[in-house]
Coordinates of C-alpha atoms and ligand atoms in Angstrom, one line a residue:
Chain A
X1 CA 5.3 -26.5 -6.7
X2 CA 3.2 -26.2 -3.7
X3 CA -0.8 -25.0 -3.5
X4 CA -1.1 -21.4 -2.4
X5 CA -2.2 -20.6 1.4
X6 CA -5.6 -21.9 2.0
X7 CA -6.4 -17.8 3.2
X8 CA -6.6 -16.5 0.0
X9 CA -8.3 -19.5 -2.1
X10 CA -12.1 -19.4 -1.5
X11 CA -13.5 -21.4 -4.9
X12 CA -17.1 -20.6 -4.1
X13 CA -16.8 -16.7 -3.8
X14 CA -16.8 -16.2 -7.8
X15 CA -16.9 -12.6 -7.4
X16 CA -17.8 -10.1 -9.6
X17 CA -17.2 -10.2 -13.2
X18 CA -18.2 -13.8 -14.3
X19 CA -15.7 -14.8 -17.2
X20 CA -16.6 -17.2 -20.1
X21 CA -14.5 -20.3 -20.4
X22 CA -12.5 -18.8 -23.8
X23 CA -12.4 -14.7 -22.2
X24 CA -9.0 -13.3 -23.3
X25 CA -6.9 -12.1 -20.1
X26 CA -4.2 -9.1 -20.3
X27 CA -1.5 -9.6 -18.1
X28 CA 0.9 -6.8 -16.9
X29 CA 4.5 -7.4 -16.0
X30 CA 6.1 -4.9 -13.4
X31 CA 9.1 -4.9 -12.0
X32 CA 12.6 -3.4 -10.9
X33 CA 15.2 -2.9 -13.9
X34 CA 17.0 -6.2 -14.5
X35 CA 14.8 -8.7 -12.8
X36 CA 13.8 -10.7 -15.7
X37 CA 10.4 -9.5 -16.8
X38 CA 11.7 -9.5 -20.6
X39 CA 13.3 -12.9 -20.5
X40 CA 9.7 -14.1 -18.7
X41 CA 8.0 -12.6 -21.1
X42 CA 10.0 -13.8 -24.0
X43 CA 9.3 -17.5 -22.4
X44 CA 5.5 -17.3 -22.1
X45 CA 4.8 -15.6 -25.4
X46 CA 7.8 -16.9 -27.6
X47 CA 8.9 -13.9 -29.0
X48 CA 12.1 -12.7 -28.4
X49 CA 11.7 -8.9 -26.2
X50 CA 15.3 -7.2 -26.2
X51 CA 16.6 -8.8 -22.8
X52 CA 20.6 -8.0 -21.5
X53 CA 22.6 -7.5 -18.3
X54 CA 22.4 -3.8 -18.2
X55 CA 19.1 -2.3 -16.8
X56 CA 17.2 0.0 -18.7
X57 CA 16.7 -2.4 -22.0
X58 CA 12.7 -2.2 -22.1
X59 CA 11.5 1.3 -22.6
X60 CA 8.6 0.9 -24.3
X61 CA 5.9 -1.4 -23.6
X62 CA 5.7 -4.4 -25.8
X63 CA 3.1 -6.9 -26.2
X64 CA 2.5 -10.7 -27.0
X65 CA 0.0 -13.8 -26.4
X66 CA 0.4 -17.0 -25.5
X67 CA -2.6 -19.9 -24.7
X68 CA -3.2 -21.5 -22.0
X69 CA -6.0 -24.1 -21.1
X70 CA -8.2 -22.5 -23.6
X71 CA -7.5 -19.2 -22.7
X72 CA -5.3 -16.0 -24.5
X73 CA -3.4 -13.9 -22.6
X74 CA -2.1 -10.9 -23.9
X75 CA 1.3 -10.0 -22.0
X76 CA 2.6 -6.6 -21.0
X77 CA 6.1 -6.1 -20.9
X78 CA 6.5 -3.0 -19.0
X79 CA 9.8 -1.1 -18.7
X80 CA 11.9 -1.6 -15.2
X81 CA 11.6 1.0 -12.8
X82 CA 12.3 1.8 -9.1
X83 CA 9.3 3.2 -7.9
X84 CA 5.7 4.4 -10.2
X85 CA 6.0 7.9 -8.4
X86 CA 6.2 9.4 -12.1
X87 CA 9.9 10.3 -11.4
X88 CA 10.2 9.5 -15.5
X89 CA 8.5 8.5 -18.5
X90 CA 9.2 5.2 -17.9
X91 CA 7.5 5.4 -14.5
X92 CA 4.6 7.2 -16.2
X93 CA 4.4 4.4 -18.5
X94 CA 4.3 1.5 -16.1
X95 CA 1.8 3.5 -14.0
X96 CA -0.7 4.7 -16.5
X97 CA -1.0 1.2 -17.5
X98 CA -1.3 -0.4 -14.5
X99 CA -4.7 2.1 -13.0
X100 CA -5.9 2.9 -16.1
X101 CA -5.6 0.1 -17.9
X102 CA -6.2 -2.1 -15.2
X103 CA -5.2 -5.5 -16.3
X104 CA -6.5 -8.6 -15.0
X105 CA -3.4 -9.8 -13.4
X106 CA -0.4 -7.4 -12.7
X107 CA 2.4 -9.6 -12.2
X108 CA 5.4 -7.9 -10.2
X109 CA 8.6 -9.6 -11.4
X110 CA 11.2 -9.8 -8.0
X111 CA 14.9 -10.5 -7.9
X112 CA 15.5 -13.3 -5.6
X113 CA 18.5 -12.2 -4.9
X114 CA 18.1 -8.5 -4.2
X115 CA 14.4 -8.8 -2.1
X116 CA 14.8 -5.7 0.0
X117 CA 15.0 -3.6 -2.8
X118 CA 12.3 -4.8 -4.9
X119 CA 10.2 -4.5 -2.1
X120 CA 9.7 -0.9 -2.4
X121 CA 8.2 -1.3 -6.3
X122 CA 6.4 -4.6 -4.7
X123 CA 4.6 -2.5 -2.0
X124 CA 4.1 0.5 -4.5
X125 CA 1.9 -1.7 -6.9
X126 CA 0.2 -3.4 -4.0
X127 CA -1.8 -0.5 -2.8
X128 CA -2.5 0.2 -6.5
X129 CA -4.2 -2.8 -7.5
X130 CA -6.2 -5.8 -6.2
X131 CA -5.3 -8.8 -8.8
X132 CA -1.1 -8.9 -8.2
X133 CA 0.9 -12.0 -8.5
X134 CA 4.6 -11.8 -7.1
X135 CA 6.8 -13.6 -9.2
X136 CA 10.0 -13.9 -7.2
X137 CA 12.4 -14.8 -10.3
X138 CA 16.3 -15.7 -11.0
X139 CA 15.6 -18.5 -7.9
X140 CA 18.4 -20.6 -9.2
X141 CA 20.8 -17.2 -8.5
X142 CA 19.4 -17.2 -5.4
X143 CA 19.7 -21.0 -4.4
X144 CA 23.4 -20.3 -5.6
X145 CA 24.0 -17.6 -3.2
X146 CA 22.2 -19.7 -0.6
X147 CA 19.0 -17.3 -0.1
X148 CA 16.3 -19.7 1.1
X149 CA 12.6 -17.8 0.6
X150 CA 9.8 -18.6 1.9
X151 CA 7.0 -18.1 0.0
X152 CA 4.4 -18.9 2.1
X153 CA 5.0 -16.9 4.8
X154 CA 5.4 -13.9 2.1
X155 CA 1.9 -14.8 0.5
X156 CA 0.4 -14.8 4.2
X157 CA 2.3 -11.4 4.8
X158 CA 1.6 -9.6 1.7
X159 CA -2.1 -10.8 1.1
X160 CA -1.3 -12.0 -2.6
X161 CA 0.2 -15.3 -4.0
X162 CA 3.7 -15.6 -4.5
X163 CA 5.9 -17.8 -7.1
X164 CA 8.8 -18.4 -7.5
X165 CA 10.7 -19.1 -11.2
X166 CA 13.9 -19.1 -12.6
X167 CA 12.6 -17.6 -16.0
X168 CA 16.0 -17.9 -17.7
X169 CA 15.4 -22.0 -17.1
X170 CA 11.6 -22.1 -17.7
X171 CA 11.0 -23.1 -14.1
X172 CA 7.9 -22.5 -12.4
X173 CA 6.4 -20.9 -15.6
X174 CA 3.2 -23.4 -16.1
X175 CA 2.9 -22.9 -12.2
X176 CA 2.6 -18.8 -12.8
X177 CA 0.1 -19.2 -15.5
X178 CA -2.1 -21.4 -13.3
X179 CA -2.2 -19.3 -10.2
X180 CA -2.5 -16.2 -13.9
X181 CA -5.8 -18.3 -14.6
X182 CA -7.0 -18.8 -11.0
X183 CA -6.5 -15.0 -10.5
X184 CA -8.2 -13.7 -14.1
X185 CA -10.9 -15.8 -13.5
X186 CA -11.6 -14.4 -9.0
X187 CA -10.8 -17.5 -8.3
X188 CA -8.2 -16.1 -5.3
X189 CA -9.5 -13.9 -3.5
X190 CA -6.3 -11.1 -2.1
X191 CA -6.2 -9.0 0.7
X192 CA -3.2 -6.9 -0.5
X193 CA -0.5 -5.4 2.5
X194 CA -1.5 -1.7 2.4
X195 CA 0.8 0.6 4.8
X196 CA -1.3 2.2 7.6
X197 CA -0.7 5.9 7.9
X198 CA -0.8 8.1 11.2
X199 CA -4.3 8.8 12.4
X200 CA -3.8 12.5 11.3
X201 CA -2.5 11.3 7.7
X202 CA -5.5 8.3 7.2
X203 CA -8.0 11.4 7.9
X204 CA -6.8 13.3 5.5
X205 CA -6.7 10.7 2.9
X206 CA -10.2 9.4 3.8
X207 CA -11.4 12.8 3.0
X208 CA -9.8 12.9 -0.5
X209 CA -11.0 9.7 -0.6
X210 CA -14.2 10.4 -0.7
X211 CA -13.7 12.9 -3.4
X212 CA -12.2 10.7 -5.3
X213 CA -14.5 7.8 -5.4
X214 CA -17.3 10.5 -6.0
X215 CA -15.2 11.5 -9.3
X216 CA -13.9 8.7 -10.7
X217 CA -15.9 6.1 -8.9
X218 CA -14.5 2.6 -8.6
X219 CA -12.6 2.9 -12.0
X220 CA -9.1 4.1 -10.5
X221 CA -7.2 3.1 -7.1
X222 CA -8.8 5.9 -5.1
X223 CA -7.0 5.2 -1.7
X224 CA -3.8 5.0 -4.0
X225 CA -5.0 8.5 -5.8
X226 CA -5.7 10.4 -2.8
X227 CA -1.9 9.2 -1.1
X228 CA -0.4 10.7 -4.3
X229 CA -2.9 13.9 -4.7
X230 CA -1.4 14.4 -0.8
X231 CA 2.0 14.1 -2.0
X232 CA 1.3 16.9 -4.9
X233 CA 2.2 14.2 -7.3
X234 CA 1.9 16.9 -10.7
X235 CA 2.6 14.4 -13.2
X236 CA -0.9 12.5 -12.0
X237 CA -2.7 15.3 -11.7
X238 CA -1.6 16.4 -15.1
X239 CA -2.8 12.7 -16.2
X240 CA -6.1 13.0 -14.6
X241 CA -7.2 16.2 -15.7
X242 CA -5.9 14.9 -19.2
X243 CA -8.4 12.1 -19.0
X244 CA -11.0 14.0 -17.6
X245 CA -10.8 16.8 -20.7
X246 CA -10.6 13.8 -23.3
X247 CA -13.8 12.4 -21.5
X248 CA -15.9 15.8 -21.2
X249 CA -15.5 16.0 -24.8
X250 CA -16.7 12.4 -25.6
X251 CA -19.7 13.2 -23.3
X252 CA -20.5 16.9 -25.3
X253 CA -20.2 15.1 -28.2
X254 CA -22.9 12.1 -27.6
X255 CA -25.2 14.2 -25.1
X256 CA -24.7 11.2 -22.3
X257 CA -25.3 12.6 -18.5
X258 CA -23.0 9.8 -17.3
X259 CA -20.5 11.0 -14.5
X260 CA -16.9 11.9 -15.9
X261 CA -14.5 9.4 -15.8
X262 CA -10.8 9.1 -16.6
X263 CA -10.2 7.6 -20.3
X264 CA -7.8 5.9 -22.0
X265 CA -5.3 8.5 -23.8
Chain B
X1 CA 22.9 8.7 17.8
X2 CA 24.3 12.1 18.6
X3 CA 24.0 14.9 16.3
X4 CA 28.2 15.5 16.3
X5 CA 28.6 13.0 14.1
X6 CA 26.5 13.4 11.9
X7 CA 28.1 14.6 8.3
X8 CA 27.0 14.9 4.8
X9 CA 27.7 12.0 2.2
X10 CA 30.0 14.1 0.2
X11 CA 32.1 14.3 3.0
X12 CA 32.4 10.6 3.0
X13 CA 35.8 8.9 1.7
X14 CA 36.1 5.5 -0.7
X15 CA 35.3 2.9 1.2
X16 CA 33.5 4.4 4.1
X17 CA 30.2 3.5 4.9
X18 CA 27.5 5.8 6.1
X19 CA 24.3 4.8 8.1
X20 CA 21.6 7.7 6.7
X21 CA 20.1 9.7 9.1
X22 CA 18.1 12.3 7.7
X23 CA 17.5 13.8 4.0
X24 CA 17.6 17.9 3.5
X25 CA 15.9 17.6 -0.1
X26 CA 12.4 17.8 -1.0
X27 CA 9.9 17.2 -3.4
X28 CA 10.8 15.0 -6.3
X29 CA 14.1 14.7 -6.1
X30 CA 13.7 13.4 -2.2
X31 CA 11.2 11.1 -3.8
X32 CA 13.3 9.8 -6.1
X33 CA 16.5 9.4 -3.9
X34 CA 14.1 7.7 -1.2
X35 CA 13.1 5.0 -4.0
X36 CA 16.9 4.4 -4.8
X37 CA 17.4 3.5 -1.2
X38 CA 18.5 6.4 0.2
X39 CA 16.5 5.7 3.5
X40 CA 16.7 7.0 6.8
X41 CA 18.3 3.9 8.4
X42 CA 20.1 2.2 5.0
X43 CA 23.7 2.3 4.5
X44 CA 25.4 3.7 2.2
X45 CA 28.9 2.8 1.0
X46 CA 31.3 5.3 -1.0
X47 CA 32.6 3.6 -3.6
X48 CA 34.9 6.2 -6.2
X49 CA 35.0 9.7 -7.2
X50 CA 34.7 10.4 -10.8
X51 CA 38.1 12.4 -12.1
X52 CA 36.7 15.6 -11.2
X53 CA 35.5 14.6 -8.2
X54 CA 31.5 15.0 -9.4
X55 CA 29.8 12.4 -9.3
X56 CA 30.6 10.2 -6.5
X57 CA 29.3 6.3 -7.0
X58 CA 27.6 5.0 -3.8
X59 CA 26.8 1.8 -3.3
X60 CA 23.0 1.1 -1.4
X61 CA 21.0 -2.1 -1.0
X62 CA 23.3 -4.4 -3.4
X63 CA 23.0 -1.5 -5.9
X64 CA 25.7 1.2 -7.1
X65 CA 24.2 4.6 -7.7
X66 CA 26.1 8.1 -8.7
X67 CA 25.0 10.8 -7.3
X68 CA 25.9 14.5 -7.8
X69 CA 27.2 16.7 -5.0
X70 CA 23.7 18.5 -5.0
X71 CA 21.8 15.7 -4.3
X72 CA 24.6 13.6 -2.0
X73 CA 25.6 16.9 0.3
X74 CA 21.6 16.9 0.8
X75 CA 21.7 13.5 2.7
X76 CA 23.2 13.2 6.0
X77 CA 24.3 10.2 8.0
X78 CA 26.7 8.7 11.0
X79 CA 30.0 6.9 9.9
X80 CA 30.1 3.3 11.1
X81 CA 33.0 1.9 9.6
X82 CA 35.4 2.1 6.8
X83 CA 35.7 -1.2 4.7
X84 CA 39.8 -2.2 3.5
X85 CA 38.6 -4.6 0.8
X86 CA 34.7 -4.1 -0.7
X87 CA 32.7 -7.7 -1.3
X88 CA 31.2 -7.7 -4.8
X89 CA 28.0 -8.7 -4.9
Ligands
LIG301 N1 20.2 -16.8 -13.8 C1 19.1 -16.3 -14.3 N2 19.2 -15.2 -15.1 C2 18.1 -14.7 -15.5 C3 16.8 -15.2 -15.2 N3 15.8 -14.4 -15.8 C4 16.5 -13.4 -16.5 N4 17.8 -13.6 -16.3 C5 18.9 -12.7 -16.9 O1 18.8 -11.5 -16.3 C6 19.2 -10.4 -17.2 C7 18.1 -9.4 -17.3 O2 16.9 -9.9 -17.9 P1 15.8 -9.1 -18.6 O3 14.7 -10.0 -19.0 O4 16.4 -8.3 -19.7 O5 15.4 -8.1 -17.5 P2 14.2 -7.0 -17.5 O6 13.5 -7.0 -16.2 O7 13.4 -7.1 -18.7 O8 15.1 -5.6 -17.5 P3 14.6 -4.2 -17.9 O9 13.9 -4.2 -19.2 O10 15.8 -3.3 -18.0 O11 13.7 -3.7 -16.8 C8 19.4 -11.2 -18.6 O12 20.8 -11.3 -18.7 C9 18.7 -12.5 -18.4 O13 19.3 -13.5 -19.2 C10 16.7 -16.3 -14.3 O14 15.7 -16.8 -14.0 N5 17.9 -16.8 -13.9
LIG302 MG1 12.9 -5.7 -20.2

């Protein structure tokens, strides 16, 4: 397995949040329908997630541990979905977890063999987070079919490292959990791909922006939120306004002046 | 690419493949059909027609997707080609 791109490992900028040498990490694992996030997950944490050739199987999340160099890591199996535009409750799912929750690595699981499409979950989940690992899995399908990918140039490209497995096989697994490790603990430093809008459109979202951040502060995606408040996205708004409701009460109820936030349902 | 050609997917036959132009729908269900691969620019194979000719399966990026005349008659596109004998993939 090769090191990742000297551009996005800078060992001296320990930013933020300083972890202790035994923290416990949660892991999210996103991804298209049929790309192997079950079978992945069943191979890190050793228990045995429903996995099949029909897409679809996971539909609600399911959870699991597994060590690694002292650390646990709680793993997220999400279910598969096309898109986190809260088309479904599967999509609500995967989304709710992945900005409220916030885990400390979202992993986005890739099928080698079918890049183009992934790429539009890939892209999704890249301007809603800043910790995302690509896991481009089923390589040996790929290899088969004679798809050669380049990883590197990907990782340059996309701002985030990249790594390739073949899940089914147990390849590149204790490579995964490394660069897992490196990114739980700020060790790699990503400058995710974010799509730049016309001037007219960035305005716009600037200006929600700003609302946003004054709202919610840094604790959701607020570039992210104000794309999707400017695409009348109801099934967020319904989510936020949820959140904010649950939180007003906690904040009646203990008499704190501390600005409303979004909790977890 | 000029307009004349342009026609609806439903009006597509097995084995015909449509380059997409534009989309009609909007709101979620455009959303939705864009995230399948429904993109200006993709194409888009027919593949069958159910028995009662609703849905039709389309093939798009590597993936086979029915769609229901509602949605399909809302996307439009050019017709580059007609494949004899489909690759699986
Ligand atoms: N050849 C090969 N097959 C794999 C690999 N990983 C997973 N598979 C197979 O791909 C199929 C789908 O795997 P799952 O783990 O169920 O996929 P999933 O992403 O959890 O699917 P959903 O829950 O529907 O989103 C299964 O038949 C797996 O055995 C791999 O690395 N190589
Ligand atoms: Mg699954």
């Amino acid at each position: 397995m090769k090191p990742l791109p000297s551009t996005h490992t800078h060992p001296r900028s320990l930013k933020q949040h300083k972890k202790s040498d035994d923290a416990t990490f949660r892991i999210a694992l996103a991804g298209n329908p049929n790309t192997g996030k079950s079978t992945l997950f069943n191979a890190l944490t050793g228990l045995r997630q429903h996995t099949g050739n029909w897409p679809g199987k996971t539909v609600i999340h399911a959870e699991g541990t597994y060590s690694y160099n002292g650390n646990s890591y709680t793993v997220i199996d999400l279910p598969g979905t096309y898109s986190l535009f809260s088309n479904s409750a599967d999509e609500e799912v995967a989304r709710d977890c992945i900005i409220y929750e916030k885990p400390d690595v979202t992993v986005v699981v890739l099928d080698a063999t079918a890049m183009e499409r992934n790429m539009n979950l890939a892209l999704q989940v890249l301007e809603m987070a800043d910790r995302v690992v690509l896991c481009i899995n089923l390589i040996d399908e790929a290899k088969k079919k004679g798809i050669h990918i380049n990883e590197k140039r990907l990782s340059k490209q996309l701002g985030v490292p990249v790594v390739k497995t073949s899940a089914r096989n147990r390849e590149g697994l204790s490579h995964l959990q490394k660069v897992i490790k490196e990114m739980a603990y700020g060790k790699i430093n990503t400058n995710p791909y974010r799509i730049r809008y016309s001037d007219e459109l960035e305005e716009k979202i600037s200006a929600i922006e700003e609302t946003v951040l004054s709202t919610f502060g840094d604790r959701l995606p607020s570039r992210w939120v104000a794309l999707r408040l400017l695409d009348g996205d109801q099934s967020l708004i319904d989510s936020l306004q949820h959140r904010i409701e649950l939180r007003r009460k906690e904040v009646g109820a203990h008499g704190t002046d501390e600005p409303l936030y979004p909790v977890e349902a | 690419m000029s307009q004349s050609h342009i026609i609806p997917l439903t009006e597509g036959l097995p084995g015909q493949t449509i380059r997409i132009h534009h989309l009609t729908l909007e709101g979620t269900m455009r959303r939705r059909l864009l995230d399948l691969g429904f993109v200006p620019g993709s194409d888009v194979t027919v593949l069958q027609r159910s028995p009662l000719g609703d849905p039709v399966a389309f093939r798009v990026i590597h993936t086979t997707i029915a769609l229901r005349k509602e949605e399909s008659s809302q996307i439009y596109g050019e017709l580059i080609g007609s494949e004899k004998n489909e690759t699986t993939t």
